[in-house]
Amino acid sequence: MIIQRVVLNSRPGKNGVPVAENFRLEQCTIADTVQAGQVRVKTLYLSVDPYMRCRMNEDTGSDYLQPWQLSEVADGGGVGVVEESKHDNLAKGDFVTSFTWPWQTVAILDGSSLQKLVPQLVSGRLSYFLGAAGITGLTALLGVREKGHVAVGANQTMVVSGAAGACGSLAGQIGRLEGCSRVVGIAGTDEKCSILVQEMGFDAAINYKKGNVAEQLRELCPGGVDVYFDNVGGDISDTVISQMNQNSHIILCGQISQYNKDVPYPPPLPPDIEKIRKERNITRERFLVLNYMDKQEAGILQLCQWIQEGKLKVRETMVEGLANIGAAFQSMMHGGNIGKQIVSVSK
């Protein structure tokens, strides 16, 4: 069977910015027959995520992420439909997902590596299982619950950086649902800030490319910051941390501003900011959602309930066609999208 796939064409270098040309679309063949325990799946949706930037390096800098190999198919979160099955628990027509879905139109996979999906949980919006009802939503939910120490009635203020992104846009809403009394987002355009406030219920949003962020933070968070959902690192985070309260908490989710730099993860704070962190007893512990997968099922059900009740607003940036996945990745790394970046492979 002839299929299309996307392989890693070149590496941007540890300090380089990814471009679409780092990926290459090519044709290849896969077996016509499915072996015992395997399924043939048609790819419907693929997820494009910031963490993948690390996989473009020969060394990802992480013990749980494997690097993509040159001229080999890339992979990540994916959703598809079973076309043929020789696995006891999966049948033709089942919808399935995996964290290691190959970037190709059709694939033969080990059935035990796939998780069966229930489309009704997301009213048939299968792409949600890669975002708000998937690992992205879990990262936001469990990050807030495990590292945010949010308590109902505690009058806490949460700040979210990268707030218009896939995880940040959910994290702010979840912070409110879990008990924060004030939620402020930081994003890169007026349009994104407007969406955060008008659609997603943030109390306010700061365009970090306009005006003085520190001054705006002081005005919008007069009681200081109690919880900081950190998606970006760098100067923005230093500014937020300097306004955090005693015994407050940083949810260290991502450091996208540092992903194109050859620095350790999580990157160390500047000495003056680290001094503030220690003096104010601010927690800043690495958060990895994969360490909490025993809470996955309950977390997904909670997210789906909020989505169906309209309490959790979802934004997706949908790109059509496997051929455009490299461009989608480039756009995401330049902060061009709102919400989750999804590539629609097959209808």
XYZ file of C-alpha atoms in Angstrom:
347
model
C 0.000 0.000 0.000
C 1.350 3.437 -0.967
C 0.958 6.144 1.686
C 2.283 9.609 2.470
C 4.419 10.415 5.478
C 6.383 13.326 6.906
C 10.006 12.805 7.962
C 12.567 14.997 9.681
C 14.464 16.548 6.770
C 17.012 18.576 8.754
C 17.706 19.822 12.264
C 17.450 23.556 13.022
C 20.419 23.332 15.395
C 20.204 23.692 19.153
C 19.917 27.469 18.938
C 18.056 27.672 15.625
C 14.433 28.520 14.931
C 12.474 25.719 13.208
C 11.181 26.262 9.680
C 8.779 24.264 7.531
C 11.699 22.971 5.453
C 12.965 20.999 8.453
C 10.269 18.491 7.464
C 9.767 16.611 4.201
C 6.670 14.951 2.731
C 7.356 11.706 0.894
C 5.649 8.596 -0.377
C 6.408 5.157 0.973
C 4.833 1.722 1.123
C 3.481 -0.242 4.068
C 2.494 -3.889 4.263
C -0.820 -4.931 2.743
C -1.442 -7.434 5.514
C -2.029 -6.947 9.247
C -0.344 -9.364 11.653
C -1.784 -10.795 14.878
C -2.136 -8.082 17.528
C -1.898 -5.282 14.961
C -4.390 -2.828 13.472
C -4.365 -0.705 10.335
C -5.482 2.824 11.083
C -6.327 5.835 8.948
C -4.994 9.039 10.469
C -7.618 11.721 11.103
C -5.839 14.343 13.241
C -2.288 15.038 14.380
C -1.202 17.303 17.210
C 1.557 19.898 16.845
C 3.081 20.904 20.190
C 5.891 23.120 21.525
C 7.683 20.223 23.273
C 8.409 18.765 19.835
C 11.061 21.435 19.351
C 13.247 19.457 21.765
C 12.793 16.333 19.628
C 14.372 18.115 16.669
C 17.737 18.089 18.462
C 20.068 15.090 18.525
C 19.823 15.302 22.322
C 16.375 16.287 23.602
C 17.750 17.255 27.006
C 15.116 15.034 28.595
C 15.122 11.410 29.663
C 11.479 10.876 28.633
C 11.669 12.366 25.112
C 13.345 10.536 22.241
C 14.836 12.588 19.398
C 13.386 12.346 15.919
C 15.872 10.787 13.510
C 16.808 12.330 10.165
C 14.849 10.887 7.221
C 12.683 8.908 9.651
C 8.965 9.507 10.178
C 8.090 12.007 12.916
C 5.474 11.152 15.527
C 3.355 12.631 18.315
C -0.238 12.766 19.483
C -2.685 11.432 16.933
C -6.270 10.276 16.462
C -7.462 7.849 13.833
C -9.996 5.208 12.900
C -9.379 1.465 12.713
C -9.709 0.131 9.154
C -8.664 -3.461 9.868
C -7.968 -5.213 13.169
C -6.313 -8.374 14.369
C -6.328 -7.170 17.981
C -8.857 -8.662 20.389
C -9.967 -5.356 21.927
C -10.258 -3.251 18.772
C -12.659 -3.511 15.851
C -13.056 -1.862 12.474
C -14.606 1.586 12.956
C -13.193 2.158 16.450
C -11.631 5.566 17.077
C -8.235 5.387 18.761
C -5.411 7.622 19.947
C -1.740 7.402 20.867
C 1.079 9.683 22.069
C 3.403 8.144 19.443
C 1.254 8.316 16.325
C 3.380 8.406 13.131
C 2.938 11.419 10.867
C 1.545 9.429 7.964
C -1.812 8.963 6.258
C -2.211 5.276 7.107
C -0.249 3.134 9.560
C -0.047 -0.400 10.894
C 0.309 -0.214 14.668
C 0.462 -2.516 17.651
C -3.094 -2.530 19.003
C -1.861 -2.527 22.598
C -0.247 0.895 22.010
C -3.623 2.486 21.254
C -6.310 3.866 23.526
C -9.926 3.480 22.456
C -11.941 6.699 22.408
C -15.573 7.462 23.212
C -16.639 10.192 20.727
C -19.786 11.002 22.716
C -17.651 12.441 25.523
C -16.728 15.347 23.237
C -19.926 15.427 21.172
C -18.048 13.907 18.244
C -15.265 16.520 18.144
C -12.487 13.931 17.948
C -9.702 16.511 17.665
C -10.516 17.566 21.252
C -8.888 14.327 22.416
C -5.559 15.843 21.317
C -6.205 19.076 23.204
C -8.755 20.059 25.810
C -9.872 16.456 26.419
C -6.385 14.984 26.026
C -2.849 15.396 27.273
C -3.004 19.205 26.897
C -6.090 19.508 29.064
C -4.649 17.047 31.571
C -1.467 19.106 31.776
C -3.486 22.207 32.597
C -5.812 20.454 35.052
C -3.227 18.402 36.925
C -0.727 21.256 36.870
C -3.225 23.475 38.666
C -4.278 20.732 41.068
C -0.870 19.227 41.865
C 1.385 22.310 41.862
C -0.930 25.336 42.126
C -2.324 24.720 45.617
C -5.538 26.502 44.639
C -8.145 26.642 47.402
C -11.754 27.762 47.104
C -12.346 30.938 49.095
C -8.660 31.781 49.471
C -8.984 34.856 47.220
C -6.030 33.816 45.070
C -4.814 35.593 41.946
C -3.456 33.466 39.106
C -1.303 34.730 36.234
C -0.846 32.628 33.082
C 1.895 33.276 30.524
C 1.490 31.973 27.002
C -2.167 32.337 27.914
C -3.564 32.102 24.379
C -1.787 28.833 23.688
C -3.247 25.347 23.880
C -2.379 24.772 27.525
C -2.473 28.335 28.832
C -5.959 29.088 27.528
C -7.265 26.053 29.424
C -5.160 26.599 32.545
C -6.616 30.036 33.223
C -10.159 28.747 32.906
C -9.385 25.745 35.119
C -7.777 28.016 37.720
C -11.077 29.870 37.949
C -13.110 26.649 38.072
C -10.869 25.311 40.839
C -11.286 28.421 42.987
C -9.074 31.344 41.939
C -10.862 34.659 42.372
C -8.821 36.511 39.731
C -7.129 35.277 36.560
C -4.845 37.399 34.387
C -3.331 36.207 31.116
C -0.239 37.335 29.221
C -0.252 36.977 25.425
C 1.361 38.518 22.346
C -1.403 40.297 20.429
C -4.453 42.438 21.159
C -6.618 39.840 19.403
C -5.424 37.086 21.724
C -5.940 39.261 24.788
C -9.467 40.079 23.652
C -10.337 36.400 23.166
C -8.997 35.533 26.621
C -11.242 38.099 28.291
C -14.355 37.960 26.109
C -14.503 34.216 25.333
C -12.547 32.459 28.040
C -13.466 34.421 31.131
C -10.070 35.832 32.094
C -10.469 38.979 34.202
C -7.789 40.755 32.200
C -5.005 40.128 29.714
C -1.696 41.866 29.017
C -0.144 42.215 25.572
C 3.523 41.832 26.516
C 4.569 43.512 23.262
C 2.880 46.739 24.320
C 3.673 48.938 27.288
C 5.360 48.019 30.550
C 4.421 44.508 31.686
C 5.543 45.059 35.274
C 3.404 48.195 35.610
C 0.374 46.499 34.063
C 0.782 43.521 36.380
C 0.895 45.762 39.447
C -2.288 47.488 38.290
C -4.162 44.274 37.438
C -2.908 42.233 40.415
C -2.927 44.769 43.261
C -2.749 42.018 45.872
C 0.222 40.345 44.207
C 0.343 36.972 42.460
C -0.427 33.734 44.314
C -0.269 31.194 41.466
C 1.757 31.513 38.273
C 1.158 29.051 35.418
C 4.442 29.416 33.556
C 4.472 28.413 29.885
C 7.234 30.675 28.602
C 10.108 31.360 31.008
C 12.571 34.141 30.264
C 11.982 37.840 30.920
C 8.197 37.521 31.220
C 8.517 34.969 33.993
C 11.149 37.010 35.797
C 8.727 39.945 35.806
C 5.862 37.849 37.191
C 7.989 36.147 39.856
C 9.168 39.527 41.157
C 5.510 40.305 42.010
C 4.634 36.983 43.616
C 3.531 36.762 47.225
C 5.046 34.948 50.180
C 4.447 31.159 50.001
C 3.094 31.379 46.450
C 3.438 28.747 43.726
C 4.853 28.493 40.202
C 3.400 25.759 37.993
C 6.393 25.053 35.788
C 4.645 23.787 32.671
C 6.810 24.956 29.759
C 9.578 27.355 28.809
C 8.850 28.021 25.156
C 10.996 31.169 25.052
C 13.987 28.952 25.857
C 13.328 26.030 23.500
C 15.510 27.429 20.722
C 18.426 27.939 23.132
C 20.996 25.444 24.361
C 20.126 25.670 28.061
C 19.209 23.029 30.661
C 15.565 22.359 31.482
C 14.187 23.865 33.537
C 16.487 26.826 32.913
C 17.930 28.411 36.048
C 16.519 31.754 37.142
C 18.723 34.877 37.136
C 20.434 35.315 40.538
C 18.265 38.285 41.594
C 15.035 36.445 40.725
C 16.216 33.248 42.411
C 16.954 35.340 45.526
C 13.344 36.617 45.493
C 12.052 33.083 45.004
C 13.954 31.786 48.014
C 13.188 34.727 50.279
C 9.459 34.466 49.570
C 9.423 30.648 49.720
C 7.955 30.399 46.209
C 7.713 26.813 44.982
C 9.077 26.117 41.477
C 9.106 22.377 40.955
C 9.328 20.670 37.601
C 5.901 19.419 36.519
C 5.546 16.435 34.194
C 2.014 15.241 33.511
C 3.253 11.748 32.681
C 4.056 11.311 36.384
C 0.343 11.572 37.196
C -1.183 9.180 34.693
C -2.977 7.316 37.488
C -5.258 10.365 37.500
C -5.723 10.403 33.724
C -9.131 8.744 33.474
C -10.801 10.861 36.161
C -9.144 13.983 34.776
C -10.358 13.360 31.215
C -13.905 12.775 32.453
C -13.799 16.053 34.397
C -12.534 17.952 31.365
C -15.198 16.437 29.102
C -17.913 17.329 31.623
C -16.749 20.952 31.749
C -16.623 21.106 27.937
C -20.156 19.726 27.574
C -21.452 22.112 30.254
C -19.866 25.060 28.441
C -17.635 25.853 31.414
C -14.438 25.169 29.471
C -14.149 27.041 26.182
C -12.016 25.397 23.515
C -10.127 27.070 20.672
C -8.389 25.158 17.893
C -6.281 26.308 14.977
C -6.977 23.703 12.293
C -4.588 23.212 9.379
C -5.694 21.034 6.470
C -3.423 18.407 4.952
C -0.392 16.397 6.028
C 1.720 18.386 3.550
C 1.217 21.496 5.694
C 2.319 20.069 9.037
C 5.796 21.623 8.788
C 4.295 25.063 8.168
C 1.903 24.502 11.079
C 4.846 23.679 13.334
C 6.715 26.799 12.221
C 3.645 28.982 12.838
C 3.152 27.546 16.323
C 6.776 28.127 17.297
C 6.379 31.752 16.220
C 3.288 32.106 18.412
C 0.937 32.593 15.493
C -1.900 30.333 16.548
C -4.634 30.583 19.164
C -5.425 27.500 21.203
C -4.448 24.022 20.100
C -2.663 23.503 16.777
C -4.209 20.534 14.944
C -3.516 19.134 11.491
C -6.480 17.458 9.788
C -5.097 14.595 7.730
C -8.180 12.740 6.478
C -11.859 13.543 6.430
